[in-house]
XYZ file of C-alpha atoms in Angstrom:
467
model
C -9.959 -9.497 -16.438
C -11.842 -6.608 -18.244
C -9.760 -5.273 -20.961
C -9.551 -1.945 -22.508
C -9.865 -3.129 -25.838
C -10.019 -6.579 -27.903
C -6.565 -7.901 -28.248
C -7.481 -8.505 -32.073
C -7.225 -4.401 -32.528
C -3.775 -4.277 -31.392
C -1.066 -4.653 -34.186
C 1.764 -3.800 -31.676
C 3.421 -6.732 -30.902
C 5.117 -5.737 -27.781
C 0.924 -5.310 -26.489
C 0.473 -8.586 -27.373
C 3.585 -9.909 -25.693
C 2.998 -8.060 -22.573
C -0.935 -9.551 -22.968
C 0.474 -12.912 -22.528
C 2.821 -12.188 -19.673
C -0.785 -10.634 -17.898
C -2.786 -13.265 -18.823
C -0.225 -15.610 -17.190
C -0.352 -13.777 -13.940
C -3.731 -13.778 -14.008
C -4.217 -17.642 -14.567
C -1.735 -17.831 -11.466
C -4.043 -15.903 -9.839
C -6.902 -17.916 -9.912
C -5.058 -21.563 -9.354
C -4.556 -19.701 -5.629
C -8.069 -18.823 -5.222
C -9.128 -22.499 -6.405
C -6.896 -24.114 -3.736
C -7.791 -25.256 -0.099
C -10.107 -22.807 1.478
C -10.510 -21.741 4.991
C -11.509 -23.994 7.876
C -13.584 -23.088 10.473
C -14.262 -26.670 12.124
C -12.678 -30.380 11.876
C -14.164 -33.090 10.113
C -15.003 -36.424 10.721
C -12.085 -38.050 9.710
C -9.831 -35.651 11.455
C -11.566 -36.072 14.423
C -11.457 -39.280 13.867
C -7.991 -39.483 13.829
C -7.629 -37.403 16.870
C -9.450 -39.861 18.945
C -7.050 -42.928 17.270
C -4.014 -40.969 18.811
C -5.669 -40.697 22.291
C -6.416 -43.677 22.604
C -3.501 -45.191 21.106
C -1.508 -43.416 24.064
C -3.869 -43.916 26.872
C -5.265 -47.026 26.323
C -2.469 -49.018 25.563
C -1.922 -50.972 28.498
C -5.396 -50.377 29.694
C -7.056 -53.753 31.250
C -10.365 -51.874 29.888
C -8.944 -51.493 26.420
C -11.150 -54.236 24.645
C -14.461 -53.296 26.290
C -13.985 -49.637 25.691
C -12.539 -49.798 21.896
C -14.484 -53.080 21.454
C -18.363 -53.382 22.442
C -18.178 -49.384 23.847
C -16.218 -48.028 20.842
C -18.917 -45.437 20.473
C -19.616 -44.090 23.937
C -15.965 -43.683 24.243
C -15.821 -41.984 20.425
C -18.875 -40.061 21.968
C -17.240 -39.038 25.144
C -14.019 -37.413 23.250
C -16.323 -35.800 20.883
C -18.092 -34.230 24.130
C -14.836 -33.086 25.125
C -13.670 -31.565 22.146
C -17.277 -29.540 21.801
C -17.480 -28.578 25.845
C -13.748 -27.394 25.012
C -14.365 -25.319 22.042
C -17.424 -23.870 23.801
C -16.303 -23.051 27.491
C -12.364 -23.380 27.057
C -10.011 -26.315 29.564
C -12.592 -25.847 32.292
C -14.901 -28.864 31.683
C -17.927 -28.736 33.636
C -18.916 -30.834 36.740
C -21.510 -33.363 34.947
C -18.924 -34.068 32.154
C -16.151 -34.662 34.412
C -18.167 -37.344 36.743
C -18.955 -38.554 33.828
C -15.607 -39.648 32.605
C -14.478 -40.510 35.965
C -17.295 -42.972 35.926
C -16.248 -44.440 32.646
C -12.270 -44.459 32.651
C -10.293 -45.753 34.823
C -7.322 -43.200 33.077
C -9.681 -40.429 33.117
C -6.994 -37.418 34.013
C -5.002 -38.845 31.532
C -7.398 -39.263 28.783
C -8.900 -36.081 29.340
C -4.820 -34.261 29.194
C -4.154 -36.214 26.248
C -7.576 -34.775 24.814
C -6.630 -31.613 25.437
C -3.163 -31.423 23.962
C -4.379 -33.394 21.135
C -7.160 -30.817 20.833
C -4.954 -27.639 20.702
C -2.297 -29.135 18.137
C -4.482 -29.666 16.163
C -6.311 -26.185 16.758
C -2.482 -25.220 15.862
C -2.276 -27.232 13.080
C -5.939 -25.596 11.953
C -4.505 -21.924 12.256
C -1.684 -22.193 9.923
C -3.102 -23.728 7.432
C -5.930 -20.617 7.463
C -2.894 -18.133 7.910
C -1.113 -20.183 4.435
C -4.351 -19.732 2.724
C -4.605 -15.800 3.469
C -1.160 -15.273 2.574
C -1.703 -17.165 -0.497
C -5.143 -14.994 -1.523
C -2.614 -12.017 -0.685
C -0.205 -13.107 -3.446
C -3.268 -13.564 -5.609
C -4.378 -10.102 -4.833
C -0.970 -9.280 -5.858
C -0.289 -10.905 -8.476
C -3.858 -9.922 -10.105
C -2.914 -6.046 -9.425
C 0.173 -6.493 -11.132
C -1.649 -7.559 -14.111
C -3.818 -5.169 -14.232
C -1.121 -2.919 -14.212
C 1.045 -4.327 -16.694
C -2.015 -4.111 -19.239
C -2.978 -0.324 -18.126
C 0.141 0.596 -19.273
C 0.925 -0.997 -21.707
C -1.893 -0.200 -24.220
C -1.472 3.415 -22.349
C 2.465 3.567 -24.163
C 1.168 2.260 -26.989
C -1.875 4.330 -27.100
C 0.972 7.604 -26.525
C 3.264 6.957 -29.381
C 2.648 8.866 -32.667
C 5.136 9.849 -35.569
C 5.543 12.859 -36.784
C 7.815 13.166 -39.796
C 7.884 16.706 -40.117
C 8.497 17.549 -36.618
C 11.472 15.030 -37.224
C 13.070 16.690 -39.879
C 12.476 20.394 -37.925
C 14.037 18.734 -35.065
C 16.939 16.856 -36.976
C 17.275 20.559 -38.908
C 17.337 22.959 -34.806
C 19.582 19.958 -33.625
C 22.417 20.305 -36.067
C 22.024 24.047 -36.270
C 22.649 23.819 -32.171
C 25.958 21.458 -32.399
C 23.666 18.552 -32.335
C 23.306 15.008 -34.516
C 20.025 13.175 -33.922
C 20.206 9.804 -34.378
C 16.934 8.768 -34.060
C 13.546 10.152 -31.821
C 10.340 9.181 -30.118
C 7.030 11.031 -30.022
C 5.177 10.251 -27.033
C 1.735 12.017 -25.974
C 0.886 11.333 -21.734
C -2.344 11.047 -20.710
C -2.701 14.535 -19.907
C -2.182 15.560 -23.259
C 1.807 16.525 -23.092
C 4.077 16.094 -24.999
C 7.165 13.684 -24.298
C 10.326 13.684 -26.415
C 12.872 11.162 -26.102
C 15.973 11.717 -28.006
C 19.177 9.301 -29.123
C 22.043 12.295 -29.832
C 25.179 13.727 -29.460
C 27.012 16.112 -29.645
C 29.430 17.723 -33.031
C 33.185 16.772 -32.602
C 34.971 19.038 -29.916
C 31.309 19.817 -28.620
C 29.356 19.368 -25.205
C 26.214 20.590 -25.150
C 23.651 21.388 -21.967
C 20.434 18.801 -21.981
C 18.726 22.152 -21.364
C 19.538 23.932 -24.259
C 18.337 20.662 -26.581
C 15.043 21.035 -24.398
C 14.902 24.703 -25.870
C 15.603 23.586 -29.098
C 13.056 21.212 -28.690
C 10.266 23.508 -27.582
C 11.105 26.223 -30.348
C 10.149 22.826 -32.831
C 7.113 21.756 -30.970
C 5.556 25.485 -30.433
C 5.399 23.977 -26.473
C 7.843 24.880 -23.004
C 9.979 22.033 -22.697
C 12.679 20.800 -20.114
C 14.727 18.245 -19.093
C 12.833 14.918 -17.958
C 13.416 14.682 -13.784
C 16.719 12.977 -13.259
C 17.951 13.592 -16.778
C 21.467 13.859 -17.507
C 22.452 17.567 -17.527
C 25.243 17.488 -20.472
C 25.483 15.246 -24.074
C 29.002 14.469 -25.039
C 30.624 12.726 -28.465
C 28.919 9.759 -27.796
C 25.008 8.711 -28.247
C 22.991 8.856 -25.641
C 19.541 8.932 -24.809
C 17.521 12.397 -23.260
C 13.932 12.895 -22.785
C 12.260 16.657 -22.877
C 8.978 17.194 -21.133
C 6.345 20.095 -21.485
C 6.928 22.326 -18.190
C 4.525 22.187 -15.528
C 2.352 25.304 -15.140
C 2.502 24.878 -11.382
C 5.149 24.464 -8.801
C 5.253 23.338 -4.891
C 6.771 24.255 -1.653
C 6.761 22.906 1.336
C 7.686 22.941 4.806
C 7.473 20.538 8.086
C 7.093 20.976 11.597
C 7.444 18.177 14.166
C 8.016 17.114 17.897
C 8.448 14.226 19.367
C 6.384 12.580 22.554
C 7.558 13.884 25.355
C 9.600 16.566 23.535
C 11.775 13.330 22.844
C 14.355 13.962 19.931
C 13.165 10.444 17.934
C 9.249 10.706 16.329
C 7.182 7.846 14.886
C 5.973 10.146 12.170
C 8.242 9.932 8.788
C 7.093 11.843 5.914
C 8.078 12.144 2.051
C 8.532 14.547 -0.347
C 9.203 13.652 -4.099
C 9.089 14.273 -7.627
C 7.083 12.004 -9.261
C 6.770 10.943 -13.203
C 3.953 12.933 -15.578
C 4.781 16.418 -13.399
C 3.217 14.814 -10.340
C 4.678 15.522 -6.706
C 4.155 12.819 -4.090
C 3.800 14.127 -0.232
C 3.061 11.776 2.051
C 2.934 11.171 6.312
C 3.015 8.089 8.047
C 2.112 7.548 11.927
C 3.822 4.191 12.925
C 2.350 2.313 16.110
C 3.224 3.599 19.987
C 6.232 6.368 19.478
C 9.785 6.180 19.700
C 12.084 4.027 17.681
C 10.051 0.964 17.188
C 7.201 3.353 15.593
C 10.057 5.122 13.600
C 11.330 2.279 12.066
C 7.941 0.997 10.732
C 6.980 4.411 9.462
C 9.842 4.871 7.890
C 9.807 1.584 6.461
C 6.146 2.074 4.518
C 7.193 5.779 3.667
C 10.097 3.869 1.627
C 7.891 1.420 0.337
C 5.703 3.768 -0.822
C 8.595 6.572 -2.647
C 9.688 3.233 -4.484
C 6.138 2.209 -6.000
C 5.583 5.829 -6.659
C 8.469 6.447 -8.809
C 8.083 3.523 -10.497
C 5.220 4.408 -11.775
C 2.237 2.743 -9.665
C -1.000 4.781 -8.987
C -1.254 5.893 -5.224
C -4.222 3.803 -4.445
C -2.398 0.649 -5.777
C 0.762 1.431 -4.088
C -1.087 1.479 -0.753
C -2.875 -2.094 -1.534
C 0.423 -2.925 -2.687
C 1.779 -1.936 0.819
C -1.139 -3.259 2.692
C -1.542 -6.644 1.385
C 2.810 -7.236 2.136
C 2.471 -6.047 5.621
C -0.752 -8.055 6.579
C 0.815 -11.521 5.023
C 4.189 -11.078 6.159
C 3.644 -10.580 9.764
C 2.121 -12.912 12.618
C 1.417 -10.471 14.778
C -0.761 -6.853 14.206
C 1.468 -3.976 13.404
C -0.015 -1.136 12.155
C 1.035 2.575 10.520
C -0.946 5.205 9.234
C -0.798 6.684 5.558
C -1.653 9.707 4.601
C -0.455 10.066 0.593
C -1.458 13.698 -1.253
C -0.449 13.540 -5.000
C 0.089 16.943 -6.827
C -0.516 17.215 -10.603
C 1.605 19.898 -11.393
C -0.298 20.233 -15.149
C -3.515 20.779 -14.373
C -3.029 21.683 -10.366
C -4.754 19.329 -8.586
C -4.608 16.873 -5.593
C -5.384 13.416 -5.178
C -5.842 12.750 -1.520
C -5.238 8.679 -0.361
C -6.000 8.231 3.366
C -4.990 5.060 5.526
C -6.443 5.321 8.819
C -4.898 8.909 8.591
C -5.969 12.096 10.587
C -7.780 15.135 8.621
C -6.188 16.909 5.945
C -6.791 20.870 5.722
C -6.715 22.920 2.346
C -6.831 26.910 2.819
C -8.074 28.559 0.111
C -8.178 32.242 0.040
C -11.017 32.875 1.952
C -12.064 29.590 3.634
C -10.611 26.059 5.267
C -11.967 22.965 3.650
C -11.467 19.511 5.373
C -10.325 15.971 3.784
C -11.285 12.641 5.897
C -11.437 8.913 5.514
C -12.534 6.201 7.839
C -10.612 3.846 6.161
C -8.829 1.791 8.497
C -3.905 1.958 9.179
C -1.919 -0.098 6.332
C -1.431 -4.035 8.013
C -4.504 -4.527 10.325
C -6.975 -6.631 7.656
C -6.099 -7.627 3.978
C -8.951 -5.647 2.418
C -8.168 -2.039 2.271
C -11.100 -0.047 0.973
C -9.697 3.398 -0.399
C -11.842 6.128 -0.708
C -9.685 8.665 -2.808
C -10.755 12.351 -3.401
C -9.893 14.409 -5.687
C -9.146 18.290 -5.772
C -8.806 21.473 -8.086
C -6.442 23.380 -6.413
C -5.783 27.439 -6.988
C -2.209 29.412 -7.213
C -1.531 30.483 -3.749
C -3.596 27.509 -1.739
C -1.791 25.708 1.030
C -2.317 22.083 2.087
C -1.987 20.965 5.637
C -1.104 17.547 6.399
C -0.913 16.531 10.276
C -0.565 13.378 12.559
C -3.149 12.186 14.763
C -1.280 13.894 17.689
C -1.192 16.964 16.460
C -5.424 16.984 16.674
C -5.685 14.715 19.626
C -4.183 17.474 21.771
C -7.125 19.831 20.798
C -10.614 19.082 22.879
C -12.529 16.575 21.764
C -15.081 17.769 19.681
C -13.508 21.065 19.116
C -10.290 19.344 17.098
C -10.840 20.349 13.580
C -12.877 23.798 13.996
C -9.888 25.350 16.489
C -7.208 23.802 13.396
C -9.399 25.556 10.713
C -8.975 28.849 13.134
C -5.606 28.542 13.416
C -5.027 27.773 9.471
C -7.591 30.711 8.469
C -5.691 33.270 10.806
C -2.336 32.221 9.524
C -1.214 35.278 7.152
C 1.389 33.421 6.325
C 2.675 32.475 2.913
C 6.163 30.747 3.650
C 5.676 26.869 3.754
C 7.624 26.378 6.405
C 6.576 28.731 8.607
C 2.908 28.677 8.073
C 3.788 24.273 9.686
C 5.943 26.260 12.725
C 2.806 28.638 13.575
C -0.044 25.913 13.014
C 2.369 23.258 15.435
C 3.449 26.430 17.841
C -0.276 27.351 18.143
C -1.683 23.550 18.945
C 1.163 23.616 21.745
C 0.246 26.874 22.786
C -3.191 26.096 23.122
C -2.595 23.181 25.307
C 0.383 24.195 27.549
C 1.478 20.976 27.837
C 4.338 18.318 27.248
C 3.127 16.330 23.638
C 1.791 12.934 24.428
C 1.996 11.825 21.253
C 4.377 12.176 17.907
C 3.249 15.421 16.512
C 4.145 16.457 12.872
C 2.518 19.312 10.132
C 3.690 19.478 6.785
C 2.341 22.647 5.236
C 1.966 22.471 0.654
C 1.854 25.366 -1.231
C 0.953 25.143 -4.991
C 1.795 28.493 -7.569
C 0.618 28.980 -11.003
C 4.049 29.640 -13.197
């Protein structure tokens, strides 16, 4: 595994610790890869052995069981191995020469030829498994290599993000106590967008409560910066110590708005969607398609739109959260089951989107005075183990919208003329409400083709403001 730096220039040892546990994983990793491989065809001694069990069933109580596993051994060795390769060839249906052929030299030939066969196709069986063991087992080496990767990333990212500051201490110990406030103890942590992250242990003077968001104030007027409450933070600090974390505010903010239809005007869709707020000031939007429409295709989109929220918010990166994904439905499953992802990441600091595409449709920005397009030929989450993610990255300006839509919504425009007529209808939209710039695009597409939707359609419209 490449590392970021040597482990000798790390004094930390939490790093070091959290080295090990990777470095475990890792070795884990590659005692999968080194076991059993795939198997495309049977060797000797298994076909070997296939022949022993036909002819320990056929031949039995054959009167020509000494001359044919005596003196003839190997034309009758020969004539199974004929069968097996005219089998794997052509399928059951033997052809005419062969079958003369064994009619000539068996006096059990139906028999030895159905015993053949079965024998054959458990063992095909047999074959199968142990290739679908071995994929699932390079899947949890996939897995377990990610995770490691992960674990180091951010680790020696923390680390890199702690600093001290003993002045700011004492100027925070000094606006704490001055606000009702004892500070027991803090941490100074920098993010890798250059923000600052405050995580206090406090609480409040005897007879006191105090509002998170008034220490987040106090914190800001120390650290020259806009701070506020970390997402999900407790909103008051009692008698008793507790831990709060402040952020720097975001200089941009999100709305957003959805429009959707079922097939058939039916009141269940296959398309789930998510909105959330993610750590670092980042906002996670995302659409999934699931397979056919109805219930079944609601269920499995709304099963990787779930997956997906949780690996967000705990802190994976979108493109590993959809390998993640990927790699669990592929190994789990038997048979091919397939959804769509289409994952749009907002960071709300420096107001931009990271666009992560699963075998989704096009995405649509509108910028002030033009309609630019986002596509990816990469193929649903849960078809092949691979997944090669193309991500793109872009700046967004205050006031530009982002369209997200399912493949239905498109596949009801003529073919050919699908993404020009949605750029029309975004560019001629005047409208600056979310959620009714996703009604007017979805009205528009229906008007356009005056008829009942054969497919799950769904828009989800993002607008991004400068503070």
């Amino acid at each position: 595994m490449t590392e970021i730096k040597e482990k000798k220039t790390f004094i930390n040892p939490y790093v070091v610790q959290m080295d090990k546990f990777a470095d475990s994983l890792v070795h884990l990793s590659k005692t999968f890869l080194t076991l059993e491989d795939y198997k495309g065809t049977f060797s000797k001694e298994e076909i070997e052995e296939m022949f022993l069990k036909v002819t320990d069933k056929v031949c039995d109580n054959c009167e020509k069981k000494e001359w044919c596993l005596g003196e003839n051994r190997v034309h009758t060795y020969q004539l199974l191995y004929e069968i097996l390769c005219t089998v794997e060839e052509f399928g059951a249906e033997l052809n005419v020469e062969l079958k003369r052929s064994l009619q000539k030299r068996c006096v059990k030939a139906p028999r030895f030829l159905r015993e053949t066969l079965e024998t054959f196709e458990n063992a095909k069986n047999i074959m199968m498994w142990n290739n679908k063991i071995v994929q699932n087992r390079e899947g949890y080496a996939e897995q377990l290599d990610r995770f490691a990767k992960m674990i180091q990333h951010t680790t020696r990212e923390l680390d890199a993000g702690i600093f001290e500051d003993e002045r700011l201490e004492k100027r925070l110990k000094t606006q704490l106590k001055k606000g009702g406030a004892r500070l027991l103890s803090s941490v100074f942590y920098m993010t890798s967008q250059g923000k600052y992250e405050i995580h206090l242990t406090v609480k409040s003077m005897k007879g006191r409560v105090i509002a998170v968001k008034e220490l987040a104030s106090l914190v800001g007027a120390c650290t020259g910066r806009t701070m506020t409450p970390q997402m999900g933070e407790r909103p008051l600090v009692g008698e008793e110590y507790c831990t709060v974390a402040c952020v720097e505010s975001a200089r941009f903010h999100t709305l957003q708005g959805v429009a959707k239809i079922g097939k058939g005007c039916e009141k269940i869709s296959g398309d789930t969607f998510l909105m959330t707020d993610l750590p670092e000031g980042k906002k996670g939007i995302a659409l999934s398609d699931g397979m056919g429409s109805g219930e079944e295709a609601f269920r499995e989109s709304k099963m990787v739109v779930e997956m997906l929220e949780e690996l967000l918010e705990a802190g994976f990166p979108v493109t590993m959260a959809v390998q993640l994904m990927n790699t669990a439905l592929v190994i789990a499953r038997e048979e091919v089951r397939f959804s769509t992802i289409d994952a749009s990441l907002f960071d709300l600091y420096r107001g931009t989107c990271e666009f992560v595409k699963a075998g989704a449709s096009t995405t649509f920005i509108k910028r002030k005075d033009k309609v630019e397009t986002i596509n990816s030929s990469t193929l649903p989450v849960g078809v092949i183990r691979e997944l090669e993610l193309e991500p793109v990255e872009s700046k967004l300006e205050s006031g530009d919208f982002v369209i997200m839509v399912t493949d239905g919504v498109l596949d009801a425009l003529p073919v050919g003329e699908q993404e020009s007529l949605m750029s029309t209808f975004i560019q001629d939209a005047d409208i600056v409400n979310p959620k009714e710039l996703a009604h007017h695009i979805l009205e528009q597409v229906l008007e356009w083709t005056q008829e009942v939707p054969v497919d799950d359609m769904t828009v989800l419209a993002i607008g991004i403001w400068e503070l």
